[in-house]
Coordinates of N, CA and C in Angstrom, one line a residue:
X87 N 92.2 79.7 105.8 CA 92.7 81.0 105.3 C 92.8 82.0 106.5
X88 N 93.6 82.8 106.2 CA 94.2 83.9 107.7 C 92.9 85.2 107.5
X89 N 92.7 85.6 106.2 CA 91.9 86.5 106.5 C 90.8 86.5 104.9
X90 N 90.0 87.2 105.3 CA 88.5 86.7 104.5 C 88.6 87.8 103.5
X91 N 88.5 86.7 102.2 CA 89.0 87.5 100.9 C 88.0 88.5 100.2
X92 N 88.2 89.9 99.8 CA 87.2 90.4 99.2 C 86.6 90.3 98.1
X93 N 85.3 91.0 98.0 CA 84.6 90.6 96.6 C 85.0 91.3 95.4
X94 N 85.5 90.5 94.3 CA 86.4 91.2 93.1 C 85.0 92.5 92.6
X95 N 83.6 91.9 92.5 CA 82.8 92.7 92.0 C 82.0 93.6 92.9
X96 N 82.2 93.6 94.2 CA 82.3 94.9 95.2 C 83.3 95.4 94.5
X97 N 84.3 95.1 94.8 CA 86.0 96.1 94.1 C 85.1 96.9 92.9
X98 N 85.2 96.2 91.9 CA 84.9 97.0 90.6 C 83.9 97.7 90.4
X99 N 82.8 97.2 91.5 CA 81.5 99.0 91.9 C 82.0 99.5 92.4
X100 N 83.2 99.8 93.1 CA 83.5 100.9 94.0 C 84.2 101.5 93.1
X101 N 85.5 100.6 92.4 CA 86.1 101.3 91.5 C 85.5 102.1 90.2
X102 N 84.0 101.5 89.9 CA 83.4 102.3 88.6 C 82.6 103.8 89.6
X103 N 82.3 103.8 90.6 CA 81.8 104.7 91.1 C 82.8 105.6 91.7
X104 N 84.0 105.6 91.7 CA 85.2 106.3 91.8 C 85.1 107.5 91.1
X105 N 85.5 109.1 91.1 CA 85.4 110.3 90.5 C 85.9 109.8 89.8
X106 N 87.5 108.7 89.6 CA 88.8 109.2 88.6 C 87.9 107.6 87.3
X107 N 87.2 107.0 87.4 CA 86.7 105.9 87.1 C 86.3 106.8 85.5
X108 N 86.1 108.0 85.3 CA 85.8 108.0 83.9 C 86.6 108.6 83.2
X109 N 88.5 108.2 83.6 CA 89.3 108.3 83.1 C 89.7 106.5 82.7
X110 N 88.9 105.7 83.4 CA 89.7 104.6 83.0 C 88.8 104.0 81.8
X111 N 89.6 103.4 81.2 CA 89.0 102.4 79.9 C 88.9 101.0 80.4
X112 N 89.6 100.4 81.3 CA 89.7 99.1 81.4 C 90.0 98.9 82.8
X113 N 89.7 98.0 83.8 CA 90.2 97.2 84.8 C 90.4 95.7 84.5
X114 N 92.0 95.9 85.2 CA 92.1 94.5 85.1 C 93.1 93.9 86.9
X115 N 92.0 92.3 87.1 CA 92.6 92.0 88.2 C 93.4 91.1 88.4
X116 N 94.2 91.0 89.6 CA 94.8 89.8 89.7 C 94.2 89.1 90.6
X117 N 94.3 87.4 90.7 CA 94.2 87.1 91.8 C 95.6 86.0 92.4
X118 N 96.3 85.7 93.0 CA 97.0 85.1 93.3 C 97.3 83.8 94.3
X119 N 97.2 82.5 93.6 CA 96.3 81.3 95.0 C 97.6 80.3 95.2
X120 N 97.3 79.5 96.0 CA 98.5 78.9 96.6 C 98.3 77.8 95.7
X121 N 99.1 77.0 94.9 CA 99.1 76.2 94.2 C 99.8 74.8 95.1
X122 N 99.5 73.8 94.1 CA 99.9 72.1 94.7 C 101.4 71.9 94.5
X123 N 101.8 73.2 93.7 CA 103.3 72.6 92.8 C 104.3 73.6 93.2
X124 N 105.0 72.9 94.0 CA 106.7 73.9 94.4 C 106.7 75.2 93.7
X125 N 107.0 76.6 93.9 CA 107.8 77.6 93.0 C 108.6 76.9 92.1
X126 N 109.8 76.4 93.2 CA 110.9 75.6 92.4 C 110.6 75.0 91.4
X127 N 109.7 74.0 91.4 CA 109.3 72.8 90.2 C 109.0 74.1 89.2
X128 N 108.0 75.0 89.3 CA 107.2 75.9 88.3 C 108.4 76.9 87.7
X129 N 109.0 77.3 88.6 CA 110.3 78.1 87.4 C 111.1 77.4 87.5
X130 N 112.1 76.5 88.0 CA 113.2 76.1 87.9 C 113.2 74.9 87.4
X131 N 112.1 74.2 87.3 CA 112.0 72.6 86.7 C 112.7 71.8 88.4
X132 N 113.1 72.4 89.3 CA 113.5 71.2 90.4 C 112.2 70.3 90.4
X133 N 112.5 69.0 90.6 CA 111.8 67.7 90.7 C 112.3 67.6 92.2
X134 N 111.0 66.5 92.3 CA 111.6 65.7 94.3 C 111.4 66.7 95.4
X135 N 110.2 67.5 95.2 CA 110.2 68.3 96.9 C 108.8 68.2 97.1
X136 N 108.0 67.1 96.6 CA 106.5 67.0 97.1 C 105.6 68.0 96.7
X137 N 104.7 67.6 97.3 CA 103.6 68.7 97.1 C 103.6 69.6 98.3
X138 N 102.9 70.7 97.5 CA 102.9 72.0 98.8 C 101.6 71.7 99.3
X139 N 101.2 71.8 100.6 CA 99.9 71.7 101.5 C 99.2 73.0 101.7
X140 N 100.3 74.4 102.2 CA 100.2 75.3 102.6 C 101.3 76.2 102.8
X141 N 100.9 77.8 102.6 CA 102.5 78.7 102.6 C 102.1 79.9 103.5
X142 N 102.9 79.9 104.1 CA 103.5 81.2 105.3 C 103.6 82.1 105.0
X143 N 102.5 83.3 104.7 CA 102.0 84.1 103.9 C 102.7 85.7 104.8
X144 N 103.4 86.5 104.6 CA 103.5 87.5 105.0 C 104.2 88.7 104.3
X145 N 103.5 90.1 104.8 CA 104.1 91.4 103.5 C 104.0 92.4 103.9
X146 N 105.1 93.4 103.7 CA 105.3 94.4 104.3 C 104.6 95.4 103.6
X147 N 103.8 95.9 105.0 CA 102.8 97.1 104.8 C 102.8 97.7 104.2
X148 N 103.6 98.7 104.6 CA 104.2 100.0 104.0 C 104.5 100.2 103.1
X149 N 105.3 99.3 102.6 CA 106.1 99.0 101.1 C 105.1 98.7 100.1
X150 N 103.7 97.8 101.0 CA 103.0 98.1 99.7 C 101.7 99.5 99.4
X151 N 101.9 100.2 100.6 CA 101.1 101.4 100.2 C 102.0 102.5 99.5
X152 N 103.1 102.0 100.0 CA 104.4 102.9 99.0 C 104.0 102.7 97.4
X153 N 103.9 101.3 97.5 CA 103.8 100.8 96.1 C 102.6 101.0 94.9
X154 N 101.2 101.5 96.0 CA 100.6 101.3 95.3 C 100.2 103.2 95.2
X155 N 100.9 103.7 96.2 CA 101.1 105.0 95.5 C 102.0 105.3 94.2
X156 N 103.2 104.9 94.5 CA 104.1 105.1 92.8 C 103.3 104.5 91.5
X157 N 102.6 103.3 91.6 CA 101.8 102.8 90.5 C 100.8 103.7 89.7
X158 N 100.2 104.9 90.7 CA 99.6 106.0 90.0 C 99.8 106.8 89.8
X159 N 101.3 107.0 89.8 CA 102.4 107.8 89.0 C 102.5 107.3 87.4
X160 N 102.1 106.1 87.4 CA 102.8 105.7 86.0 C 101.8 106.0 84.9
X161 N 102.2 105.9 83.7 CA 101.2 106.6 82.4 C 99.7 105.7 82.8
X162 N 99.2 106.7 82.8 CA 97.4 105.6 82.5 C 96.6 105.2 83.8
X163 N 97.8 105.4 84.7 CA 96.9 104.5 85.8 C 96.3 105.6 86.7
X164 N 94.8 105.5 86.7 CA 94.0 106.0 87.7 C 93.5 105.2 88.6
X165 N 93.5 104.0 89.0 CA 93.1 103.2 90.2 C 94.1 102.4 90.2
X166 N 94.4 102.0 91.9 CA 95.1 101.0 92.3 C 94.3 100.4 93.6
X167 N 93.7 99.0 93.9 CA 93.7 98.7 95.1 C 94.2 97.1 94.8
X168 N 94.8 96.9 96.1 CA 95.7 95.8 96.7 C 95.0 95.0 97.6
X169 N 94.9 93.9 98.1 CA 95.1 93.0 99.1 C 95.4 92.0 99.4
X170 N 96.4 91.7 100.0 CA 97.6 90.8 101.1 C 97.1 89.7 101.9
X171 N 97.1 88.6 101.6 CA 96.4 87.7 102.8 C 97.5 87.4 103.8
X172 N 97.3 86.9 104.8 CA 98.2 87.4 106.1 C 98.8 85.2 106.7
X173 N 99.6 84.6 107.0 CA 99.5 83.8 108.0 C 99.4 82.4 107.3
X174 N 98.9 81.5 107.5 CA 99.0 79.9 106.7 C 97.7 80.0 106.2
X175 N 98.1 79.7 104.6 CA 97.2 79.5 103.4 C 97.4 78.3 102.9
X176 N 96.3 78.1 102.7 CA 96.3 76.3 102.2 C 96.0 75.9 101.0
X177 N 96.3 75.3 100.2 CA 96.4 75.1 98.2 C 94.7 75.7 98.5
X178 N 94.7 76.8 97.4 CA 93.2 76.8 96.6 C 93.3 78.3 97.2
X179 N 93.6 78.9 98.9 CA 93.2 80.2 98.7 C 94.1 81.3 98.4
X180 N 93.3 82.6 98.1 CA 94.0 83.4 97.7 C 95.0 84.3 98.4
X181 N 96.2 85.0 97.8 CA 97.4 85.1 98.7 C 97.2 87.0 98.2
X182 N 96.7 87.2 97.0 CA 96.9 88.7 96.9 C 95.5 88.7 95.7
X183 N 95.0 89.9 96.0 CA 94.4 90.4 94.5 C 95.0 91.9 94.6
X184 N 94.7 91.9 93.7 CA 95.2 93.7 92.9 C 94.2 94.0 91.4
X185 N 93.9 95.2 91.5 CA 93.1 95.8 90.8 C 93.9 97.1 90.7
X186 N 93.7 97.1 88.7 CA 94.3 98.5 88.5 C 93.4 99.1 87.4
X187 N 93.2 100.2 87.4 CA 92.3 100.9 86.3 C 93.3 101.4 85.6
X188 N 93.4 101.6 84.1 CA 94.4 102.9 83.5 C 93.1 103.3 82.3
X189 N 93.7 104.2 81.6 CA 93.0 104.8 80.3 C 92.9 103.3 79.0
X190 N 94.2 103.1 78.9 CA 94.2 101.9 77.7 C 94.9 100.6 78.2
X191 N 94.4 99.6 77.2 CA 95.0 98.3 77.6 C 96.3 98.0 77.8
X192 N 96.9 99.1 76.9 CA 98.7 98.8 77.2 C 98.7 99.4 78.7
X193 N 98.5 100.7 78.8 CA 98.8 100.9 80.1 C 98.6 100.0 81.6
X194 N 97.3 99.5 81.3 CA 96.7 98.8 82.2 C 97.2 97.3 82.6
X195 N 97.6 96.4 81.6 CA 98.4 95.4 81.4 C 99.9 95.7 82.3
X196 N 100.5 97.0 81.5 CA 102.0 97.1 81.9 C 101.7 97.1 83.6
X197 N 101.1 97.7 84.1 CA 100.9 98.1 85.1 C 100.6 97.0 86.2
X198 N 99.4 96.4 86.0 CA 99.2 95.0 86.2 C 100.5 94.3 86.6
X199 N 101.5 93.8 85.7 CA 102.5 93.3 85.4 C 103.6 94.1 86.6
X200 N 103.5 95.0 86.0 CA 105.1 96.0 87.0 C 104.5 95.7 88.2
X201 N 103.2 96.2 89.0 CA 102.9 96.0 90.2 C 103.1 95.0 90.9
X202 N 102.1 93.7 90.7 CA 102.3 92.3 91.1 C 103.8 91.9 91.1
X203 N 104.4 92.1 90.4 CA 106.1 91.9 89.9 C 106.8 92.3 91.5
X204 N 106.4 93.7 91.6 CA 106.9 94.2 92.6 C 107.0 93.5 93.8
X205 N 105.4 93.6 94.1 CA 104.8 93.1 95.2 C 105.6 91.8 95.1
X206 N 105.4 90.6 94.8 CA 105.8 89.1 94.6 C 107.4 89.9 94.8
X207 N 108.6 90.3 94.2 CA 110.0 90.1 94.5 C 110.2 91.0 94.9
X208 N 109.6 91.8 96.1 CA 110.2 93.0 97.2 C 109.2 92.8 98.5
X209 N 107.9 92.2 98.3 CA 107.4 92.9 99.7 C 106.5 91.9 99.9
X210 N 106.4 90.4 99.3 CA 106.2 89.4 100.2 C 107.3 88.2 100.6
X211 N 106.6 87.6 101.8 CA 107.6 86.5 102.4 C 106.7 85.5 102.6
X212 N 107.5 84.4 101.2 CA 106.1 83.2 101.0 C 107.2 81.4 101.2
X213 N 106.6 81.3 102.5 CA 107.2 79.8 102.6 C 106.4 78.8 102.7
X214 N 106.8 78.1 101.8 CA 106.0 77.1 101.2 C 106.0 76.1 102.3
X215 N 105.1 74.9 102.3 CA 104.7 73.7 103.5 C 104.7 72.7 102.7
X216 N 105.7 71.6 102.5 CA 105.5 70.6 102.0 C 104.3 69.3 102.4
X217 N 104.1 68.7 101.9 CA 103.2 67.0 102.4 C 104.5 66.0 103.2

């Protein structure tokens, strides 16, 4: 792994010890890992390209501190943190986590959802390594 992944339950003491932390009702995380099975196979149904070993992990900075400022713009959300793993990942580690606080579970979900969405089709560049 390119860089050493944080602790989800560090995250969530920092985020419950946060001033805005007794606006939120809920956190919810992601985490994001390099899997054995093509993209392609997993949404497209393509067969015949092997197994993945490892992916070429890279994401634009900026875009995501852009991103994770507009996110607490949106209804509900008082916490956002992000992190990007960097360079060749190999099946099992993690490629992103994200943590969002909002007031309610709808908010917090939608949010969850729109973010990672983002992130994954605007501001990473992920090439996969076949066997």
């Amino acid at each position: 792994m390119a860089k050493t992944e944080p602790s989800v339950d560090q995250w969530l003491a920092e985020a419950k010890a946060d001033p805005v932390a007794a606006q939120c009702g809920m956190f919810l995380t992601h985490n994001g890992v390099v899997r054995i099975t093509p993209k392609q196979q997993v949404r497209e149904g393509v067969e015949g390209l092997g197994e993945v070993v490892a992916v070429e992990f890279s994401y634009d900075a900026e875009g995501l501190a852009a991103a994770e400022a507009e996110a607490l713009t949106w209804p509900g959300v008082y916490y956002v943190r992000t992190w990007l793993n960097e360079g060749r990942c190999e099946v099992g580690d993690s490629l992103m986590y994200v943590l969002i606080g909002a007031d309610i579970r709808p908010n917090c979900i939608d949010a969850l959802q729109k973010l990672v969405g983002h992130i994954k089709n605007e501001l990473v560049v992920e090439k996969e390594i076949f066997a």
